Amino acid sequence: MAKVPSAVVAAGGLVGGYGVARWTRKRQLGGAVLAVAGAAAARQWRERAGGPAAGALTATYVVAFAGSHPLAKKVGAWPAVLGVAGVVGVASWVVADRRG
């Protein structure tokens, strides 16, 4: 069975975490989705690209999450989340997924 690409897991974690938090009105539940997806992506990054790359991609994931908040004040919540998810997805694909 083929694995889901880490780019999809990471971008999906950002979008899914926000969506769950917004629709359930429970930020902690959205945070759990974000954390679980981030951990799963980090494990894939470490397996596919090694520890230093996994560390850099994990930092990118966290910075994207944090950066989406001020960005949302300028462009709106969904555009901000989709934008940072796209950045994380592309970075993940370039660093880890395209090799396999």
mmCIF file of N, CA, C and O in Angstrom:
data_model
loop_
_atom_site.group_PDB
_atom_site.id
_atom_site.type_symbol
_atom_site.label_atom_id
_atom_site.label_comp_id
_atom_site.label_asym_id
_atom_site.label_seq_id
_atom_site.Cartn_x
_atom_site.Cartn_y
_atom_site.Cartn_z
ATOM 1 N N MET A 1 0.842 -1.175 0.000
ATOM 2 C CA MET A 1 0.000 0.000 0.000
ATOM 3 C C MET A 1 0.890 1.241 0.000
ATOM 4 O O MET A 1 1.832 1.346 0.773
ATOM 5 N N ALA A 2 0.598 2.182 -0.858
ATOM 6 C CA ALA A 2 1.395 3.396 -0.971
ATOM 7 C C ALA A 2 1.103 4.324 0.197
ATOM 8 O O ALA A 2 -0.029 4.427 0.660
ATOM 9 N N LYS A 3 2.173 4.974 0.662
ATOM 10 C CA LYS A 3 2.010 5.953 1.737
ATOM 11 C C LYS A 3 1.481 7.258 1.169
ATOM 12 O O LYS A 3 1.758 7.615 0.031
ATOM 13 N N VAL A 4 0.758 7.957 2.010
ATOM 14 C CA VAL A 4 0.312 9.299 1.648
ATOM 15 C C VAL A 4 1.556 10.191 1.686
ATOM 16 O O VAL A 4 2.319 10.149 2.650
ATOM 17 N N PRO A 5 1.808 10.984 0.651
ATOM 18 C CA PRO A 5 2.990 11.849 0.650
ATOM 19 C C PRO A 5 2.990 12.786 1.857
ATOM 20 O O PRO A 5 1.930 13.275 2.280
ATOM 21 N N SER A 6 4.168 13.030 2.394
ATOM 22 C CA SER A 6 4.274 13.905 3.559
ATOM 23 C C SER A 6 3.780 15.310 3.256
ATOM 24 O O SER A 6 3.276 16.001 4.149
ATOM 25 N N ALA A 7 3.875 15.733 2.002
ATOM 26 C CA ALA A 7 3.361 17.054 1.634
ATOM 27 C C ALA A 7 1.857 17.131 1.870
ATOM 28 O O ALA A 7 1.343 18.147 2.357
ATOM 29 N N VAL A 8 1.154 16.067 1.573
ATOM 30 C CA VAL A 8 -0.297 16.023 1.767
ATOM 31 C C VAL A 8 -0.629 15.973 3.257
ATOM 32 O O VAL A 8 -1.548 16.647 3.721
ATOM 33 N N VAL A 9 0.138 15.189 4.010
ATOM 34 C CA VAL A 9 -0.095 15.090 5.456
ATOM 35 C C VAL A 9 0.117 16.448 6.120
ATOM 36 O O VAL A 9 -0.719 16.903 6.912
ATOM 37 N N ALA A 10 1.212 17.113 5.792
ATOM 38 C CA ALA A 10 1.533 18.396 6.424
ATOM 39 C C ALA A 10 0.534 19.484 6.030
ATOM 40 O O ALA A 10 -0.010 20.185 6.893
ATOM 41 N N ALA A 11 0.280 19.628 4.750
ATOM 42 C CA ALA A 11 -0.676 20.650 4.304
ATOM 43 C C ALA A 11 -2.069 20.330 4.833
ATOM 44 O O ALA A 11 -2.796 21.227 5.282
ATOM 45 N N GLY A 12 -2.417 19.068 4.819
ATOM 46 C CA GLY A 12 -3.718 18.653 5.351
ATOM 47 C C GLY A 12 -3.844 18.909 6.837
ATOM 48 O O GLY A 12 -4.936 19.218 7.334
ATOM 49 N N GLY A 13 -2.749 18.797 7.562
ATOM 50 C CA GLY A 13 -2.774 19.088 8.995
ATOM 51 C C GLY A 13 -3.064 20.548 9.284
ATOM 52 O O GLY A 13 -3.815 20.880 10.203
ATOM 53 N N LEU A 14 -2.475 21.416 8.485
ATOM 54 C CA LEU A 14 -2.726 22.850 8.663
ATOM 55 C C LEU A 14 -4.168 23.203 8.301
ATOM 56 O O LEU A 14 -4.867 23.884 9.061
ATOM 57 N N VAL A 15 -4.620 22.727 7.157
ATOM 58 C CA VAL A 15 -5.987 23.023 6.720
ATOM 59 C C VAL A 15 -6.998 22.315 7.629
ATOM 60 O O VAL A 15 -7.979 22.920 8.077
ATOM 61 N N GLY A 16 -6.756 21.058 7.896
ATOM 62 C CA GLY A 16 -7.673 20.294 8.734
ATOM 63 C C GLY A 16 -7.743 20.802 10.158
ATOM 64 O O GLY A 16 -8.824 20.864 10.756
ATOM 65 N N GLY A 17 -6.597 21.177 10.709
ATOM 66 C CA GLY A 17 -6.588 21.721 12.066
ATOM 67 C C GLY A 17 -7.409 22.986 12.167
ATOM 68 O O GLY A 17 -8.210 23.156 13.097
ATOM 69 N N TYR A 18 -7.238 23.872 11.195
ATOM 70 C CA TYR A 18 -8.018 25.100 11.203
ATOM 71 C C TYR A 18 -9.510 24.798 10.997
ATOM 72 O O TYR A 18 -10.364 25.327 11.697
ATOM 73 N N GLY A 19 -9.796 23.936 10.046
ATOM 74 C CA GLY A 19 -11.188 23.605 9.774
ATOM 75 C C GLY A 19 -11.889 22.995 10.976
ATOM 76 O O GLY A 19 -13.012 23.379 11.317
ATOM 77 N N VAL A 20 -11.238 22.066 11.632
ATOM 78 C CA VAL A 20 -11.828 21.433 12.815
ATOM 79 C C VAL A 20 -12.044 22.466 13.918
ATOM 80 O O VAL A 20 -13.104 22.515 14.549
ATOM 81 N N ALA A 21 -11.047 23.313 14.151
ATOM 82 C CA ALA A 21 -11.190 24.344 15.192
ATOM 83 C C ALA A 21 -12.336 25.299 14.867
ATOM 84 O O ALA A 21 -13.113 25.670 15.755
ATOM 85 N N ARG A 22 -12.425 25.672 13.639
ATOM 86 C CA ARG A 22 -13.477 26.627 13.248
ATOM 87 C C ARG A 22 -14.868 26.014 13.321
ATOM 88 O O ARG A 22 -15.792 26.616 13.852
ATOM 89 N N TRP A 23 -15.018 24.805 12.775
ATOM 90 C CA TRP A 23 -16.350 24.213 12.687
ATOM 91 C C TRP A 23 -16.851 23.636 14.012
ATOM 92 O O TRP A 23 -18.050 23.581 14.235
ATOM 93 N N THR A 24 -15.931 23.189 14.858
ATOM 94 C CA THR A 24 -16.363 22.655 16.154
ATOM 95 C C THR A 24 -16.352 23.733 17.236
ATOM 96 O O THR A 24 -16.902 23.521 18.311
ATOM 97 N N ARG A 25 -15.688 24.846 16.947
ATOM 98 C CA ARG A 25 -15.498 25.926 17.931
ATOM 99 C C ARG A 25 -14.707 25.457 19.143
ATOM 100 O O ARG A 25 -14.873 25.971 20.246
ATOM 101 N N LYS A 26 -13.852 24.458 18.907
ATOM 102 C CA LYS A 26 -12.982 23.926 19.953
ATOM 103 C C LYS A 26 -11.539 23.995 19.445
ATOM 104 O O LYS A 26 -11.101 23.131 18.676
ATOM 105 N N ARG A 27 -10.842 25.046 19.869
ATOM 106 C CA ARG A 27 -9.472 25.257 19.396
ATOM 107 C C ARG A 27 -8.554 24.094 19.764
ATOM 108 O O ARG A 27 -7.655 23.744 19.015
ATOM 109 N N GLN A 28 -8.791 23.501 20.931
ATOM 110 C CA GLN A 28 -7.948 22.385 21.365
ATOM 111 C C GLN A 28 -8.078 21.192 20.426
ATOM 112 O O GLN A 28 -7.091 20.493 20.160
ATOM 113 N N LEU A 29 -9.261 20.957 19.920
ATOM 114 C CA LEU A 29 -9.472 19.848 18.994
ATOM 115 C C LEU A 29 -8.737 20.119 17.676
ATOM 116 O O LEU A 29 -8.095 19.230 17.119
ATOM 117 N N GLY A 30 -8.822 21.352 17.197
ATOM 118 C CA GLY A 30 -8.061 21.726 16.007
ATOM 119 C C GLY A 30 -6.569 21.606 16.237
ATOM 120 O O GLY A 30 -5.821 21.157 15.369
ATOM 121 N N GLY A 31 -6.123 21.999 17.431
ATOM 122 C CA GLY A 31 -4.707 21.863 17.778
ATOM 123 C C GLY A 31 -4.251 20.416 17.806
ATOM 124 O O GLY A 31 -3.123 20.096 17.422
ATOM 125 N N ALA A 32 -5.140 19.530 18.245
ATOM 126 C CA ALA A 32 -4.805 18.099 18.254
ATOM 127 C C ALA A 32 -4.623 17.585 16.830
ATOM 128 O O ALA A 32 -3.681 16.830 16.541
ATOM 129 N N VAL A 33 -5.508 17.995 15.927
ATOM 130 C CA VAL A 33 -5.382 17.598 14.520
ATOM 131 C C VAL A 33 -4.063 18.120 13.957
ATOM 132 O O VAL A 33 -3.309 17.383 13.303
ATOM 133 N N LEU A 34 -3.761 19.376 14.224
ATOM 134 C CA LEU A 34 -2.515 19.990 13.773
ATOM 135 C C LEU A 34 -1.299 19.219 14.305
ATOM 136 O O LEU A 34 -0.363 18.920 13.558
ATOM 137 N N ALA A 35 -1.316 18.883 15.592
ATOM 138 C CA ALA A 35 -0.184 18.194 16.219
ATOM 139 C C ALA A 35 -0.003 16.770 15.693
ATOM 140 O O ALA A 35 1.121 16.340 15.406
ATOM 141 N N VAL A 36 -1.094 16.041 15.553
ATOM 142 C CA VAL A 36 -1.007 14.653 15.069
ATOM 143 C C VAL A 36 -0.476 14.630 13.639
ATOM 144 O O VAL A 36 0.407 13.829 13.298
ATOM 145 N N ALA A 37 -0.999 15.499 12.796
ATOM 146 C CA ALA A 37 -0.523 15.548 11.412
ATOM 147 C C ALA A 37 0.926 15.996 11.356
ATOM 148 O O ALA A 37 1.720 15.451 10.576
ATOM 149 N N GLY A 38 1.298 16.962 12.178
ATOM 150 C CA GLY A 38 2.691 17.419 12.207
ATOM 151 C C GLY A 38 3.636 16.319 12.638
ATOM 152 O O GLY A 38 4.719 16.150 12.065
ATOM 153 N N ALA A 39 3.242 15.551 13.647
ATOM 154 C CA ALA A 39 4.076 14.434 14.108
ATOM 155 C C ALA A 39 4.208 13.357 13.037
ATOM 156 O O ALA A 39 5.291 12.801 12.815
ATOM 157 N N ALA A 40 3.101 13.057 12.363
ATOM 158 C CA ALA A 40 3.141 12.051 11.298
ATOM 159 C C ALA A 40 4.027 12.519 10.142
ATOM 160 O O ALA A 40 4.819 11.739 9.598
ATOM 161 N N ALA A 41 3.896 13.786 9.776
ATOM 162 C CA ALA A 41 4.734 14.323 8.695
ATOM 163 C C ALA A 41 6.205 14.318 9.112
ATOM 164 O O ALA A 41 7.076 13.952 8.311
ATOM 165 N N ALA A 42 6.481 14.699 10.351
ATOM 166 C CA ALA A 42 7.872 14.732 10.825
ATOM 167 C C ALA A 42 8.512 13.351 10.778
ATOM 168 O O ALA A 42 9.687 13.208 10.412
ATOM 169 N N ARG A 43 7.749 12.333 11.121
ATOM 170 C CA ARG A 43 8.271 10.966 11.048
ATOM 171 C C ARG A 43 8.610 10.592 9.605
ATOM 172 O O ARG A 43 9.668 10.032 9.319
ATOM 173 N N GLN A 44 7.726 10.957 8.681
ATOM 174 C CA GLN A 44 7.993 10.683 7.267
ATOM 175 C C GLN A 44 9.199 11.484 6.783
ATOM 176 O O GLN A 44 10.018 10.960 6.025
ATOM 177 N N TRP A 45 9.307 12.740 7.184
ATOM 178 C CA TRP A 45 10.447 13.561 6.764
ATOM 179 C C TRP A 45 11.756 12.949 7.238
ATOM 180 O O TRP A 45 12.727 12.892 6.502
ATOM 181 N N ARG A 46 11.768 12.480 8.484
ATOM 182 C CA ARG A 46 12.990 11.874 9.033
ATOM 183 C C ARG A 46 13.348 10.605 8.261
ATOM 184 O O ARG A 46 14.510 10.375 7.924
ATOM 185 N N GLU A 47 12.354 9.789 7.941
ATOM 186 C CA GLU A 47 12.605 8.548 7.201
ATOM 187 C C GLU A 47 13.095 8.821 5.781
ATOM 188 O O GLU A 47 13.968 8.122 5.275
ATOM 189 N N ARG A 48 12.534 9.810 5.136
ATOM 190 C CA ARG A 48 12.814 10.058 3.722
ATOM 191 C C ARG A 48 13.984 10.990 3.474
ATOM 192 O O ARG A 48 14.661 10.863 2.452
ATOM 193 N N ALA A 49 14.206 11.956 4.375
ATOM 194 C CA ALA A 49 15.217 12.976 4.095
ATOM 195 C C ALA A 49 16.258 13.142 5.195
ATOM 196 O O ALA A 49 17.196 13.906 5.026
ATOM 197 N N GLY A 50 16.089 12.455 6.319
ATOM 198 C CA GLY A 50 17.061 12.547 7.396
ATOM 199 C C GLY A 50 16.674 13.568 8.458
ATOM 200 O O GLY A 50 15.766 14.384 8.284
ATOM 201 N N GLY A 51 17.411 13.510 9.566
ATOM 202 C CA GLY A 51 17.116 14.343 10.720
ATOM 203 C C GLY A 51 17.191 15.844 10.492
ATOM 204 O O GLY A 51 16.260 16.572 10.875
ATOM 205 N N PRO A 52 18.284 16.353 9.905
ATOM 206 C CA PRO A 52 18.361 17.808 9.703
ATOM 207 C C PRO A 52 17.240 18.355 8.816
ATOM 208 O O PRO A 52 16.651 19.396 9.118
ATOM 209 N N ALA A 53 16.917 17.642 7.757
ATOM 210 C CA ALA A 53 15.825 18.078 6.886
ATOM 211 C C ALA A 53 14.486 18.010 7.619
ATOM 212 O O ALA A 53 13.652 18.913 7.489
ATOM 213 N N ALA A 54 14.299 16.959 8.420
ATOM 214 C CA ALA A 54 13.065 16.836 9.195
ATOM 215 C C ALA A 54 12.945 17.985 10.186
ATOM 216 O O ALA A 54 11.855 18.541 10.372
ATOM 217 N N GLY A 55 14.054 18.355 10.803
ATOM 218 C CA GLY A 55 14.038 19.488 11.727
ATOM 219 C C GLY A 55 13.677 20.784 11.033
ATOM 220 O O GLY A 55 12.876 21.578 11.539
ATOM 221 N N ALA A 56 14.242 21.002 9.858
ATOM 222 C CA ALA A 56 13.951 22.228 9.101
ATOM 223 C C ALA A 56 12.494 22.251 8.646
ATOM 224 O O ALA A 56 11.826 23.296 8.725
ATOM 225 N N LEU A 57 11.974 21.126 8.195
ATOM 226 C CA LEU A 57 10.582 21.078 7.751
ATOM 227 C C LEU A 57 9.616 21.214 8.933
ATOM 228 O O LEU A 57 8.566 21.852 8.810
ATOM 229 N N THR A 58 9.971 20.651 10.063
ATOM 230 C CA THR A 58 9.138 20.811 11.256
ATOM 231 C C THR A 58 9.100 22.274 11.676
ATOM 232 O O THR A 58 8.035 22.807 12.014
ATOM 233 N N ALA A 59 10.244 22.932 11.640
ATOM 234 C CA ALA A 59 10.279 24.365 11.949
ATOM 235 C C ALA A 59 9.436 25.154 10.957
ATOM 236 O O ALA A 59 8.712 26.084 11.345
ATOM 237 N N THR A 60 9.486 24.780 9.695
ATOM 238 C CA THR A 60 8.672 25.438 8.683
ATOM 239 C C THR A 60 7.185 25.256 8.980
ATOM 240 O O THR A 60 6.396 26.196 8.860
ATOM 241 N N TYR A 61 6.804 24.070 9.396
ATOM 242 C CA TYR A 61 5.414 23.772 9.749
ATOM 243 C C TYR A 61 4.944 24.654 10.898
ATOM 244 O O TYR A 61 3.879 25.262 10.846
ATOM 245 N N VAL A 62 5.761 24.752 11.938
ATOM 246 C CA VAL A 62 5.407 25.555 13.115
ATOM 247 C C VAL A 62 5.352 27.036 12.771
ATOM 248 O O VAL A 62 4.425 27.750 13.168
ATOM 249 N N VAL A 63 6.346 27.518 12.020
ATOM 250 C CA VAL A 63 6.368 28.928 11.622
ATOM 251 C C VAL A 63 5.177 29.244 10.712
ATOM 252 O O VAL A 63 4.570 30.318 10.819
ATOM 253 N N ALA A 64 4.812 28.313 9.844
ATOM 254 C CA ALA A 64 3.653 28.526 8.973
ATOM 255 C C ALA A 64 2.385 28.647 9.799
ATOM 256 O O ALA A 64 1.552 29.531 9.555
ATOM 257 N N PHE A 65 2.232 27.787 10.777
ATOM 258 C CA PHE A 65 1.061 27.862 11.657
ATOM 259 C C PHE A 65 1.020 29.205 12.372
ATOM 260 O O PHE A 65 0.000 29.899 12.355
ATOM 261 N N ALA A 66 2.118 29.586 12.971
ATOM 262 C CA ALA A 66 2.167 30.861 13.695
ATOM 263 C C ALA A 66 1.985 32.043 12.747
ATOM 264 O O ALA A 66 1.290 33.013 13.069
ATOM 265 N N GLY A 67 2.589 31.970 11.587
ATOM 266 C CA GLY A 67 2.509 33.058 10.624
ATOM 267 C C GLY A 67 1.149 33.221 9.993
ATOM 268 O O GLY A 67 0.806 34.301 9.502
ATOM 269 N N SER A 68 0.349 32.167 10.010
ATOM 270 C CA SER A 68 -0.986 32.276 9.419
ATOM 271 C C SER A 68 -1.882 33.223 10.214
ATOM 272 O O SER A 68 -2.793 33.827 9.654
ATOM 273 N N HIS A 69 -1.606 33.380 11.496
ATOM 274 C CA HIS A 69 -2.446 34.244 12.327
ATOM 275 C C HIS A 69 -2.336 35.718 11.936
ATOM 276 O O HIS A 69 -3.360 36.343 11.650
ATOM 277 N N PRO A 70 -1.136 36.290 11.895
ATOM 278 C CA PRO A 70 -1.071 37.694 11.454
ATOM 279 C C PRO A 70 -1.428 37.856 9.971
ATOM 280 O O PRO A 70 -1.992 38.872 9.578
ATOM 281 N N LEU A 71 -1.109 36.861 9.168
ATOM 282 C CA LEU A 71 -1.459 36.930 7.755
ATOM 283 C C LEU A 71 -2.978 36.971 7.571
ATOM 284 O O LEU A 71 -3.488 37.673 6.703
ATOM 285 N N ALA A 72 -3.690 36.243 8.428
ATOM 286 C CA ALA A 72 -5.153 36.210 8.340
ATOM 287 C C ALA A 72 -5.774 37.591 8.551
ATOM 288 O O ALA A 72 -6.815 37.896 7.986
ATOM 289 N N LYS A 73 -5.118 38.422 9.338
ATOM 290 C CA LYS A 73 -5.637 39.779 9.566
ATOM 291 C C LYS A 73 -5.545 40.630 8.306
ATOM 292 O O LYS A 73 -6.273 41.593 8.150
ATOM 293 N N LYS A 74 -4.664 40.255 7.405
ATOM 294 C CA LYS A 74 -4.474 41.016 6.163
ATOM 295 C C LYS A 74 -5.282 40.457 4.993
ATOM 296 O O LYS A 74 -5.810 41.213 4.194
ATOM 297 N N VAL A 75 -5.354 39.124 4.883
ATOM 298 C CA VAL A 75 -5.979 38.520 3.702
ATOM 299 C C VAL A 75 -7.208 37.677 4.014
ATOM 300 O O VAL A 75 -7.871 37.205 3.100
ATOM 301 N N GLY A 76 -7.483 37.441 5.279
ATOM 302 C CA GLY A 76 -8.593 36.580 5.661
ATOM 303 C C GLY A 76 -8.085 35.222 6.128
ATOM 304 O O GLY A 76 -6.972 34.804 5.776
ATOM 305 N N ALA A 77 -8.891 34.553 6.918
ATOM 306 C CA ALA A 77 -8.459 33.302 7.541
ATOM 307 C C ALA A 77 -8.187 32.184 6.540
ATOM 308 O O ALA A 77 -7.101 31.594 6.533
ATOM 309 N N TRP A 78 -9.176 31.872 5.710
ATOM 310 C CA TRP A 78 -8.975 30.757 4.772
ATOM 311 C C TRP A 78 -7.847 31.023 3.774
ATOM 312 O O TRP A 78 -7.024 30.119 3.543
ATOM 313 N N PRO A 79 -7.763 32.199 3.185
ATOM 314 C CA PRO A 79 -6.620 32.433 2.284
ATOM 315 C C PRO A 79 -5.275 32.286 2.991
ATOM 316 O O PRO A 79 -4.319 31.756 2.416
ATOM 317 N N ALA A 80 -5.203 32.743 4.230
ATOM 318 C CA ALA A 80 -3.949 32.625 4.983
ATOM 319 C C ALA A 80 -3.605 31.158 5.231
ATOM 320 O O ALA A 80 -2.462 30.721 5.009
ATOM 321 N N VAL A 81 -4.577 30.387 5.680
ATOM 322 C CA VAL A 81 -4.332 28.972 5.965
ATOM 323 C C VAL A 81 -3.967 28.214 4.694
ATOM 324 O O VAL A 81 -3.012 27.426 4.679
ATOM 325 N N LEU A 82 -4.701 28.455 3.629
ATOM 326 C CA LEU A 82 -4.394 27.765 2.374
ATOM 327 C C LEU A 82 -3.035 28.181 1.822
ATOM 328 O O LEU A 82 -2.300 27.352 1.270
ATOM 329 N N GLY A 83 -2.685 29.438 1.994
ATOM 330 C CA GLY A 83 -1.374 29.907 1.524
ATOM 331 C C GLY A 83 -0.225 29.256 2.261
ATOM 332 O O GLY A 83 0.718 28.757 1.639
ATOM 333 N N VAL A 84 -0.293 29.242 3.594
ATOM 334 C CA VAL A 84 0.810 28.630 4.340
ATOM 335 C C VAL A 84 0.828 27.123 4.148
ATOM 336 O O VAL A 84 1.904 26.512 4.111
ATOM 337 N N ALA A 85 -0.349 26.509 3.987
ATOM 338 C CA ALA A 85 -0.383 25.070 3.715
ATOM 339 C C ALA A 85 0.286 24.764 2.378
ATOM 340 O O ALA A 85 1.011 23.768 2.249
ATOM 341 N N GLY A 86 0.064 25.626 1.395
ATOM 342 C CA GLY A 86 0.726 25.446 0.100
ATOM 343 C C GLY A 86 2.232 25.555 0.202
ATOM 344 O O GLY A 86 2.962 24.755 -0.387
ATOM 345 N N VAL A 87 2.697 26.524 0.966
ATOM 346 C CA VAL A 87 4.146 26.690 1.153
ATOM 347 C C VAL A 87 4.745 25.454 1.822
ATOM 348 O O VAL A 87 5.773 24.923 1.391
ATOM 349 N N VAL A 88 4.101 24.989 2.876
ATOM 350 C CA VAL A 88 4.601 23.803 3.590
ATOM 351 C C VAL A 88 4.546 22.573 2.690
ATOM 352 O O VAL A 88 5.477 21.758 2.669
ATOM 353 N N GLY A 89 3.469 22.433 1.935
ATOM 354 C CA GLY A 89 3.347 21.294 1.032
ATOM 355 C C GLY A 89 4.431 21.270 -0.032
ATOM 356 O O GLY A 89 5.044 20.232 -0.293
ATOM 357 N N VAL A 90 4.688 22.420 -0.637
ATOM 358 C CA VAL A 90 5.740 22.500 -1.663
ATOM 359 C C VAL A 90 7.104 22.221 -1.048
ATOM 360 O O VAL A 90 7.900 21.450 -1.604
ATOM 361 N N ALA A 91 7.378 22.816 0.113
ATOM 362 C CA ALA A 91 8.671 22.579 0.767
ATOM 363 C C ALA A 91 8.846 21.105 1.099
ATOM 364 O O ALA A 91 9.921 20.521 0.885
ATOM 365 N N SER A 92 7.808 20.478 1.592
ATOM 366 C CA SER A 92 7.865 19.064 1.936
ATOM 367 C C SER A 92 8.102 18.205 0.703
ATOM 368 O O SER A 92 8.917 17.274 0.723
ATOM 369 N N TRP A 93 7.415 18.526 -0.369
ATOM 370 C CA TRP A 93 7.606 17.756 -1.597
ATOM 371 C C TRP A 93 9.034 17.905 -2.120
ATOM 372 O O TRP A 93 9.675 16.918 -2.485
ATOM 373 N N VAL A 94 9.536 19.128 -2.140
ATOM 374 C CA VAL A 94 10.880 19.389 -2.672
ATOM 375 C C VAL A 94 11.938 18.676 -1.836
ATOM 376 O O VAL A 94 12.852 18.044 -2.377
ATOM 377 N N VAL A 95 11.804 18.747 -0.524
ATOM 378 C CA VAL A 95 12.855 18.210 0.355
ATOM 379 C C VAL A 95 12.721 16.699 0.551
ATOM 380 O O VAL A 95 13.733 15.992 0.587
ATOM 381 N N ALA A 96 11.496 16.189 0.672
ATOM 382 C CA ALA A 96 11.346 14.787 1.069
ATOM 383 C C ALA A 96 10.624 13.898 0.062
ATOM 384 O O ALA A 96 11.037 12.765 -0.139
ATOM 385 N N ASP A 97 9.570 14.373 -0.556
ATOM 386 C CA ASP A 97 8.719 13.470 -1.336
ATOM 387 C C ASP A 97 9.191 13.184 -2.747
ATOM 388 O O ASP A 97 8.982 12.094 -3.256
ATOM 389 N N ARG A 98 9.796 14.139 -3.391
ATOM 390 C CA ARG A 98 10.135 13.914 -4.796
ATOM 391 C C ARG A 98 11.221 12.864 -4.983
ATOM 392 O O ARG A 98 11.392 12.337 -6.064
ATOM 393 N N ARG A 99 11.917 12.532 -3.941
ATOM 394 C CA ARG A 99 12.975 11.516 -4.003
ATOM 395 C C ARG A 99 12.395 10.110 -4.156
ATOM 396 O O ARG A 99 13.045 9.239 -4.669
ATOM 397 N N GLY A 100 11.212 9.922 -3.607
ATOM 398 C CA GLY A 100 10.665 8.572 -3.579
ATOM 399 C C GLY A 100 9.614 8.416 -4.592
ATOM 400 O O GLY A 100 9.196 7.597 -5.209
#
